[in-house]
CSV table of C-alpha atoms in Angstrom, one decimal:
chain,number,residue,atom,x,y,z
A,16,UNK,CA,-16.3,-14.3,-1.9
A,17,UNK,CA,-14.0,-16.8,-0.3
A,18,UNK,CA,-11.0,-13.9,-1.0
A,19,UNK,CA,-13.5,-12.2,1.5
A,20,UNK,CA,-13.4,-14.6,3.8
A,21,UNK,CA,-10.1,-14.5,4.4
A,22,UNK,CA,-8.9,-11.3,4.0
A,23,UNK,CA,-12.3,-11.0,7.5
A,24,UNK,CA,-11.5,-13.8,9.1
A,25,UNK,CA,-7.8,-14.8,8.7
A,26,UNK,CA,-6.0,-11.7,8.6
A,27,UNK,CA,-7.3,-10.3,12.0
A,28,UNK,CA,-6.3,-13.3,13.7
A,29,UNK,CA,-2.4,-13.2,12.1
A,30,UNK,CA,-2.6,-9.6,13.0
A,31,UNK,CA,-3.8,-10.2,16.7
A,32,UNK,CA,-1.4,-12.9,17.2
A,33,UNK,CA,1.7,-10.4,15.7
A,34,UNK,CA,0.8,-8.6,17.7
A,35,UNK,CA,0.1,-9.9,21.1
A,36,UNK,CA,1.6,-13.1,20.9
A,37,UNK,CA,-1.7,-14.4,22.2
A,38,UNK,CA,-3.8,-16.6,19.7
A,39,UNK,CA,-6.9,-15.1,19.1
A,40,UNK,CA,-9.9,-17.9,19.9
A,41,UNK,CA,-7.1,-20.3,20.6
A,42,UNK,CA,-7.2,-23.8,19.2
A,43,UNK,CA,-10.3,-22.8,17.1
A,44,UNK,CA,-8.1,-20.3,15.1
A,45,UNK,CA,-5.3,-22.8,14.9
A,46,UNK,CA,-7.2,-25.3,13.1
A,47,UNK,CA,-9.6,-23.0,11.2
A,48,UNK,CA,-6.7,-20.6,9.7
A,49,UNK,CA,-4.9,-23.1,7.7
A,50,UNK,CA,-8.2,-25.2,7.0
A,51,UNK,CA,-9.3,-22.0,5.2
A,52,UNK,CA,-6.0,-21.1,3.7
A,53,UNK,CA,-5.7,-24.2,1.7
A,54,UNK,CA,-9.6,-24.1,0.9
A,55,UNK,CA,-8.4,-20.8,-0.6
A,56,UNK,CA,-5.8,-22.0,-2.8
A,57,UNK,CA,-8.3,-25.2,-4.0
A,58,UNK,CA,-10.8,-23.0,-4.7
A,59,UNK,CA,-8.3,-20.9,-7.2
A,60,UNK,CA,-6.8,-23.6,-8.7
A,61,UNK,CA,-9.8,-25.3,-9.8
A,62,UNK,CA,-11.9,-22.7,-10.7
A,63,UNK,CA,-8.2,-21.2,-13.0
A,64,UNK,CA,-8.9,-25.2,-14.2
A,65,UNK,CA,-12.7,-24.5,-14.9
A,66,UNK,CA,-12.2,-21.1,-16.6
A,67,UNK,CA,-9.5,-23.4,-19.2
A,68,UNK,CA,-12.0,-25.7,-19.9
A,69,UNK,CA,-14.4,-23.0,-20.7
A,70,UNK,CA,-11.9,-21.2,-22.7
A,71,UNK,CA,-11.3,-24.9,-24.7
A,72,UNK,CA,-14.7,-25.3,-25.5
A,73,UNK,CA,-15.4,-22.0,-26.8
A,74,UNK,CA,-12.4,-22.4,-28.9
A,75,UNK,CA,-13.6,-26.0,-30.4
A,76,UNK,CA,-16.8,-25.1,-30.4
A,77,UNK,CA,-18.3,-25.9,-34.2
A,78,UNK,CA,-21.0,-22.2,-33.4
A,79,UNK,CA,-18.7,-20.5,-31.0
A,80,UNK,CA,-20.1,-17.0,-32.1
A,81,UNK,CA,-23.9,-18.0,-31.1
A,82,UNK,CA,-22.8,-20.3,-28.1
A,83,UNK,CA,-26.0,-19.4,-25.7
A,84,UNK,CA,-25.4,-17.7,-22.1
A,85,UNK,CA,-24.9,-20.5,-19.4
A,86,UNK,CA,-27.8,-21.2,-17.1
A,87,UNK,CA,-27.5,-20.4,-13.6
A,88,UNK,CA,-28.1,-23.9,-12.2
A,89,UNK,CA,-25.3,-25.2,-14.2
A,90,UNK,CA,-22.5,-22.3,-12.7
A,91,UNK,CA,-24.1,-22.7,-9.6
A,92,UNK,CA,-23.6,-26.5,-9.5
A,93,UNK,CA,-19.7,-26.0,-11.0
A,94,UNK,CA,-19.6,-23.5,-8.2
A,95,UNK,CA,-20.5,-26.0,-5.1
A,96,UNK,CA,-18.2,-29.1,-7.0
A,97,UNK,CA,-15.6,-26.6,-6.8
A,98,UNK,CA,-15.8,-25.1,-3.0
A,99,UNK,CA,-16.9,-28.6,-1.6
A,100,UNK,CA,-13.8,-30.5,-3.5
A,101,UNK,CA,-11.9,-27.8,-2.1
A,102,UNK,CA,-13.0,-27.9,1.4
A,103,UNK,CA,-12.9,-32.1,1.4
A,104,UNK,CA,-9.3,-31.5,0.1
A,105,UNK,CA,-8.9,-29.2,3.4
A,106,UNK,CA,-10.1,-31.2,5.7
A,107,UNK,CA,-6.5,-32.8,7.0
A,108,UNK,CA,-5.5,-29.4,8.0
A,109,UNK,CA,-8.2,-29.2,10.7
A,110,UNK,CA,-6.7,-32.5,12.3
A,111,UNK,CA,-2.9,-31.2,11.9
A,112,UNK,CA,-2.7,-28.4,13.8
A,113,UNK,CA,-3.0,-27.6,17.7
A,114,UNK,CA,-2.0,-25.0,19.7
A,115,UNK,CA,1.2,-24.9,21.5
A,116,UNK,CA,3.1,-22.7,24.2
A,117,UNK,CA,6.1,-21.3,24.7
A,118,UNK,CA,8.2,-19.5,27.6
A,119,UNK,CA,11.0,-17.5,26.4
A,120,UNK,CA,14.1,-17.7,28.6
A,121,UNK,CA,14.7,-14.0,28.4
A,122,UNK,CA,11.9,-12.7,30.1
A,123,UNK,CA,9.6,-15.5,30.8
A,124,UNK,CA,6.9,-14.4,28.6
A,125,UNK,CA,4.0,-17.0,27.5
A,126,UNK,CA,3.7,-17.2,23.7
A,127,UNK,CA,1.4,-19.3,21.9
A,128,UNK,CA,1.8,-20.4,18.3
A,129,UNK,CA,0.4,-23.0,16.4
A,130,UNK,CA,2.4,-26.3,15.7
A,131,UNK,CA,2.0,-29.0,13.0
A,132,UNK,CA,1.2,-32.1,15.0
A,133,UNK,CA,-1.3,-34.3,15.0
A,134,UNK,CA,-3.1,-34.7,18.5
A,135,UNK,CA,-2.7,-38.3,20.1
A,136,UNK,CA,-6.2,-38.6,21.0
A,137,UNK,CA,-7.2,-39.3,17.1
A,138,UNK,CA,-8.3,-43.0,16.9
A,139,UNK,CA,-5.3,-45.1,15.1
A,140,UNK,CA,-6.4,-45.2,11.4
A,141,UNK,CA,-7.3,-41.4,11.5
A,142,UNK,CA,-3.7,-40.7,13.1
A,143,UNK,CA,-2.1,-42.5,10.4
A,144,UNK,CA,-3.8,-40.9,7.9
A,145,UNK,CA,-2.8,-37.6,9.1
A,146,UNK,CA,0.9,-38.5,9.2
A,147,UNK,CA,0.8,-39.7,5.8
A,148,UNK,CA,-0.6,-36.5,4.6
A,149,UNK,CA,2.4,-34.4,7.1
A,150,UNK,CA,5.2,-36.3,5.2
A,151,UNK,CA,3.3,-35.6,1.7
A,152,UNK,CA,2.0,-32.0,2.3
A,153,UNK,CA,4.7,-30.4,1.0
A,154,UNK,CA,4.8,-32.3,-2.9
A,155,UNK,CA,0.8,-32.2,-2.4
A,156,UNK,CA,0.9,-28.3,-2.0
A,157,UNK,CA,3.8,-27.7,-4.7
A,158,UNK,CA,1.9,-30.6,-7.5
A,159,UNK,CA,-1.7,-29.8,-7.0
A,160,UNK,CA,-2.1,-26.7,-5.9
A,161,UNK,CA,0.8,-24.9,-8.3
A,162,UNK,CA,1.6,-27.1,-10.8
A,163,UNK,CA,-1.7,-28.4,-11.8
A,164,UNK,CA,-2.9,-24.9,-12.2
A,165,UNK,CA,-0.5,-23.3,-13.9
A,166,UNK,CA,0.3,-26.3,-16.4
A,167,UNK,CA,-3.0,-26.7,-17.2
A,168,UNK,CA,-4.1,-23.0,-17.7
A,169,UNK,CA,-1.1,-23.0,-20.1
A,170,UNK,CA,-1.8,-25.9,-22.1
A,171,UNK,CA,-5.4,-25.1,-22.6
A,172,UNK,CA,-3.7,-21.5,-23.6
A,173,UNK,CA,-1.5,-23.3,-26.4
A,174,UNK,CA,-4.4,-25.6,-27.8
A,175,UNK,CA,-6.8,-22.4,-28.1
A,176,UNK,CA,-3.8,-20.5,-30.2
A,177,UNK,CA,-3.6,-23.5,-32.1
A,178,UNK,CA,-7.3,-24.2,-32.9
A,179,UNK,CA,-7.8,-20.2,-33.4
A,180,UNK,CA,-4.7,-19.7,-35.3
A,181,UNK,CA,-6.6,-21.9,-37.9
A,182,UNK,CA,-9.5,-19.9,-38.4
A,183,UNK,CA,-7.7,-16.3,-37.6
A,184,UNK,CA,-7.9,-15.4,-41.0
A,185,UNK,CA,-11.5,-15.8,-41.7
A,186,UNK,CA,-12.5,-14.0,-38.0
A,187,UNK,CA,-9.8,-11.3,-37.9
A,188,UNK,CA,-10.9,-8.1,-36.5
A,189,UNK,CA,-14.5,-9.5,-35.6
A,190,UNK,CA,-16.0,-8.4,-32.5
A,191,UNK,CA,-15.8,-11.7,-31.5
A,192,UNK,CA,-12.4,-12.7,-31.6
A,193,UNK,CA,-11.5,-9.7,-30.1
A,194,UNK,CA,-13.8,-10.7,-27.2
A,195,UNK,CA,-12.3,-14.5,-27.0
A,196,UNK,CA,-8.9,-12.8,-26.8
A,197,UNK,CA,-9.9,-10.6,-24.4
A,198,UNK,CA,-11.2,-13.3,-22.3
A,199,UNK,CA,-7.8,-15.3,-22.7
A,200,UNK,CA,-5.6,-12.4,-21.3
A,201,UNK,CA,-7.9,-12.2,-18.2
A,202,UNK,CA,-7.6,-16.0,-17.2
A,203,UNK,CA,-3.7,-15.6,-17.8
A,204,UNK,CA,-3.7,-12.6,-15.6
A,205,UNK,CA,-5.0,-14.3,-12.8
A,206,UNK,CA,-2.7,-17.1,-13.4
A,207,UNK,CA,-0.3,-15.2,-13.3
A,208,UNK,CA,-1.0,-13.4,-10.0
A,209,UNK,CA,-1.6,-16.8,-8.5
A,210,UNK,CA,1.9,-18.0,-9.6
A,211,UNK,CA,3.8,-15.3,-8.4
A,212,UNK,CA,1.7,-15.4,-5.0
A,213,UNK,CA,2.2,-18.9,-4.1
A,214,UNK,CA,5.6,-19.3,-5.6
A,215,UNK,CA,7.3,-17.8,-2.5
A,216,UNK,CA,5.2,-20.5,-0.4
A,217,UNK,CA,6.3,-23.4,-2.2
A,218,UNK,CA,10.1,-22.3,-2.2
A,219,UNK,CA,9.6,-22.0,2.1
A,220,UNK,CA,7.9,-25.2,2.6
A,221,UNK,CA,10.6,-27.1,0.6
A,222,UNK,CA,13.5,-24.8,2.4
A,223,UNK,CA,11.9,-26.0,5.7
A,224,UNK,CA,11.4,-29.6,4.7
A,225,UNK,CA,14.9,-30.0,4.0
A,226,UNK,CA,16.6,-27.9,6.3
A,227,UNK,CA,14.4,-27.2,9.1
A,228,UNK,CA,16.9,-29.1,12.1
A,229,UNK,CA,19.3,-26.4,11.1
A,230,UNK,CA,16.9,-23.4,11.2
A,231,UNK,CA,15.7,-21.4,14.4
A,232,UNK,CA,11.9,-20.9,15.6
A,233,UNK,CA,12.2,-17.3,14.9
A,234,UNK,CA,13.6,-18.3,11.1
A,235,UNK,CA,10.4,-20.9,10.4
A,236,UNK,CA,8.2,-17.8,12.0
A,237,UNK,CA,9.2,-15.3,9.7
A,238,UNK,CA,8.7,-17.8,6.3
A,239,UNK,CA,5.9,-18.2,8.0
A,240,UNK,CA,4.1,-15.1,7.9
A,241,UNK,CA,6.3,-14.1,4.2
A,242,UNK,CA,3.9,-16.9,2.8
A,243,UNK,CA,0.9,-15.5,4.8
A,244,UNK,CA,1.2,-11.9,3.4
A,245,UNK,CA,1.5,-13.4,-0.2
A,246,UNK,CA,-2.0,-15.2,0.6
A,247,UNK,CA,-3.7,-11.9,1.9
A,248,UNK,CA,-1.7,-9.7,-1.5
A,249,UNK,CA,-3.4,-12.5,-3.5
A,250,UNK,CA,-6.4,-12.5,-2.3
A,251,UNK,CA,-6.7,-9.0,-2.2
A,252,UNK,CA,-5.3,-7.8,-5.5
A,253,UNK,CA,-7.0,-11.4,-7.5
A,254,UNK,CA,-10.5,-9.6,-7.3
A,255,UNK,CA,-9.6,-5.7,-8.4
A,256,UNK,CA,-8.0,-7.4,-10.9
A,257,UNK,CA,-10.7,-9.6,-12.5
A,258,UNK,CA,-13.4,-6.2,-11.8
A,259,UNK,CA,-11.2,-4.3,-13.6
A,260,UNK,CA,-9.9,-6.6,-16.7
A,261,UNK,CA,-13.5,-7.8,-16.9
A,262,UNK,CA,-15.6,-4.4,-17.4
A,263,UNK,CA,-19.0,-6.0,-17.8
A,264,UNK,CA,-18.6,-7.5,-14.4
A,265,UNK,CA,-17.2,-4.5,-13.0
A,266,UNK,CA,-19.9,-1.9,-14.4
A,267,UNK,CA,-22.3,-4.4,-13.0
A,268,UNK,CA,-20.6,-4.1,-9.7
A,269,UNK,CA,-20.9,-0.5,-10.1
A,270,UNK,CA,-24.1,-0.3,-10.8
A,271,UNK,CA,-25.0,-2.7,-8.0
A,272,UNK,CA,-22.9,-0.8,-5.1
A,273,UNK,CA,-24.6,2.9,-6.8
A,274,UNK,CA,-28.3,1.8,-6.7
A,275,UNK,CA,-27.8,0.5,-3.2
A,276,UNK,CA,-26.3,3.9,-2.3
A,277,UNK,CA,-29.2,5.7,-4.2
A,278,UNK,CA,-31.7,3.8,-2.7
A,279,UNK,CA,-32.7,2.7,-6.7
A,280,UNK,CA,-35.0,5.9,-6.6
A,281,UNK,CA,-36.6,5.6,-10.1
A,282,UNK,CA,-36.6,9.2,-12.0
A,283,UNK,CA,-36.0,10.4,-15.7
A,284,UNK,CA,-32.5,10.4,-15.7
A,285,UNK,CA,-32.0,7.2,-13.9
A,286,UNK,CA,-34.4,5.1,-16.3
A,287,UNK,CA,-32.4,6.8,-19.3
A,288,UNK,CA,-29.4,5.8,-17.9
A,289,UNK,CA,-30.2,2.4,-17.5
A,290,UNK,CA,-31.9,2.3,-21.0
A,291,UNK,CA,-28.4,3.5,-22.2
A,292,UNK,CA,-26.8,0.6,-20.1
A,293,UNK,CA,-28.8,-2.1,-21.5
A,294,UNK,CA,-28.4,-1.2,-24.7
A,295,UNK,CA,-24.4,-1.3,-23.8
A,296,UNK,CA,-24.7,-5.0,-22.0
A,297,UNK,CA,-26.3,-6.0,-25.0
A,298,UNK,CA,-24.0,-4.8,-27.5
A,299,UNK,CA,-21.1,-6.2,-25.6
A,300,UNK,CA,-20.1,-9.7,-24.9
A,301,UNK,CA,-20.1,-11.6,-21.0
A,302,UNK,CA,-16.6,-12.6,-20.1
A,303,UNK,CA,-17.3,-15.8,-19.8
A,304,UNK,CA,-20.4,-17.1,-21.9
A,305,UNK,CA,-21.0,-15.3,-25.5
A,306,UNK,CA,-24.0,-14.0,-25.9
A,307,UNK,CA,-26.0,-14.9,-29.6
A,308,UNK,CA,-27.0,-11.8,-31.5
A,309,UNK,CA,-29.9,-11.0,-32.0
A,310,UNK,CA,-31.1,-10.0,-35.7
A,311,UNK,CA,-32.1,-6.8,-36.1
A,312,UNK,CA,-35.3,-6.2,-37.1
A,313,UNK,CA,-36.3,-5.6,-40.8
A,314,UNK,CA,-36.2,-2.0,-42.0
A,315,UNK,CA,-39.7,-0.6,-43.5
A,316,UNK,CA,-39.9,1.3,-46.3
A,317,UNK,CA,-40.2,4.9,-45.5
A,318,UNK,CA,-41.5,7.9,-47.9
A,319,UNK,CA,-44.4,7.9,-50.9
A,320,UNK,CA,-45.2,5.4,-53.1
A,321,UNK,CA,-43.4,7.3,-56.0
């Protein structure tokens, strides 16, 4: 959802601006862009730290194979620790940025661009604040919002090998195992993608920290929007990729985007079909919380006495 909400809100605006050279909603856009950006990369990088932590309990876990589906208070409260730590994190960029102008010399057009400064009018302890967090953005960005990720997806990675490499000859070739390794490639997919998306970002803003005097505006404009299109790539290509590595999300997704196209018109075939589908989703395994088995139910004796 928050891929969503940049891929509507913040890539029209970049576009517009590309464009025009005109700022779409002005100041508002200037603060609101970034604000939403780094939101973006907080929310990935704690809920790739949540995912681990769920991956590490299921793989310590004395009953892994009966662990019971989560309730939906519980994801929803992870959910709102996650996107409000996120957003509290973000909440510097709104007081960083301000809109700017410029006249080129050539042919005295007005361009307006967004420039990293902290407006004057801030009372003195909130200035200060901001400053501090100008000068430390760039180690901020590159230790908690790559580093901490990544480092931790993989060491939760190594422990689970570890603890399952244990018991991997007593659960080889179960339905479960298959399941918790299925569930281990997804997360590392997505890390993955987020590594390769944000690496180009950290490489820019370290570039410009250290050589920005020596670079022109039309130089920092262009790293600019290189790290922008990696954010809009991510967040576009992040959810194809968990609908289609995860398949009981993505039939669910299915289903949901057919029945509202259908108009969920009960019939024969349609009340088969969803018998049929039920009788899949219960077979098969979430991709994040296991589902316990249920026992079947005792087979009666069939035929004569004799």
């Amino acid at each position: 959802f928050w891929d969503f909400l940049i891929l509507f809100f913040c890539l029209p605006v970049v576009i517009f601006n590309e464009i025009t050279k005109k700022r779409l909603l002005g100041d508002v856009s200037c603060r609101i862009v970034p604000f939403m950006e780094v939101s973006s990369l907080g929310v990935t990088t704690f809920s790739l730290c949540a995912l681990g932590i769920d991956r590490f309990h299921a793989a310590t876990s004395p009953q892994a194979s009966t662990r019971p589906i989560e309730q939906c208070q519980s994801i929803i409260a992870k959910l709102a620790v996650i996107w409000v730590g996120s957003m509290t994190l973000s909440v510097p960029e709104i007081l960083l940025w301000q809109l700017a102008q410029d006249t080129s010399p050539v042919n005295g057009v007005v361009t307006e661009y967004c420039t990293m400064k902290p407006s004057s009018n801030l009372p003195e302890s909130v200035y200060s604040l901001v400053l501090t967090y100008q000068n430390a953005r760039m180690w901020w960005y590159f230790g908690c919002y790559f580093c901490l990720p990544i480092l931790f997806t993989i060491s939760c990675q190594l422990v689970t090998r570890r603890i399952r490499g244990t018991e991997k000859s007593e659960c080889r070739g179960t339905k479960h195992s298959q399941c918790e390794s299925h569930l281990n490639c997804t997360i590392i997919a997505l890390t993955i993608i987020y590594g390769l998306c944000t690496t180009p970002e950290n490489v820019c803003n370290i570039v410009v920290a250290y050589m920005s005097p020596d670079m022109s505006k039309q130089t920092l404009d262009l790293l600019n929007l290189i790290n922008q299109f990696f954010l809009f790539f991510k967040c576009s290509v992040t959810p194809v990729l968990l609908l289609c590595l995860c398949r009981p999300l993505g039939q669910a997704f299915m289903d949901c985007c057919c029945c509202c196209c259908e108009g969920c018109g009960p019939d024969t075939a349609s009340s088969e079909g969803s018998a049929d589908s039920k009788l899949k989703t219960e077979m098969s395994s979430s991709i994040f919380f296991d589902k316990p088995r249920e026992t079947p139910p005792p087979l009666l004796a069939l035929g004569t006495p004799c």
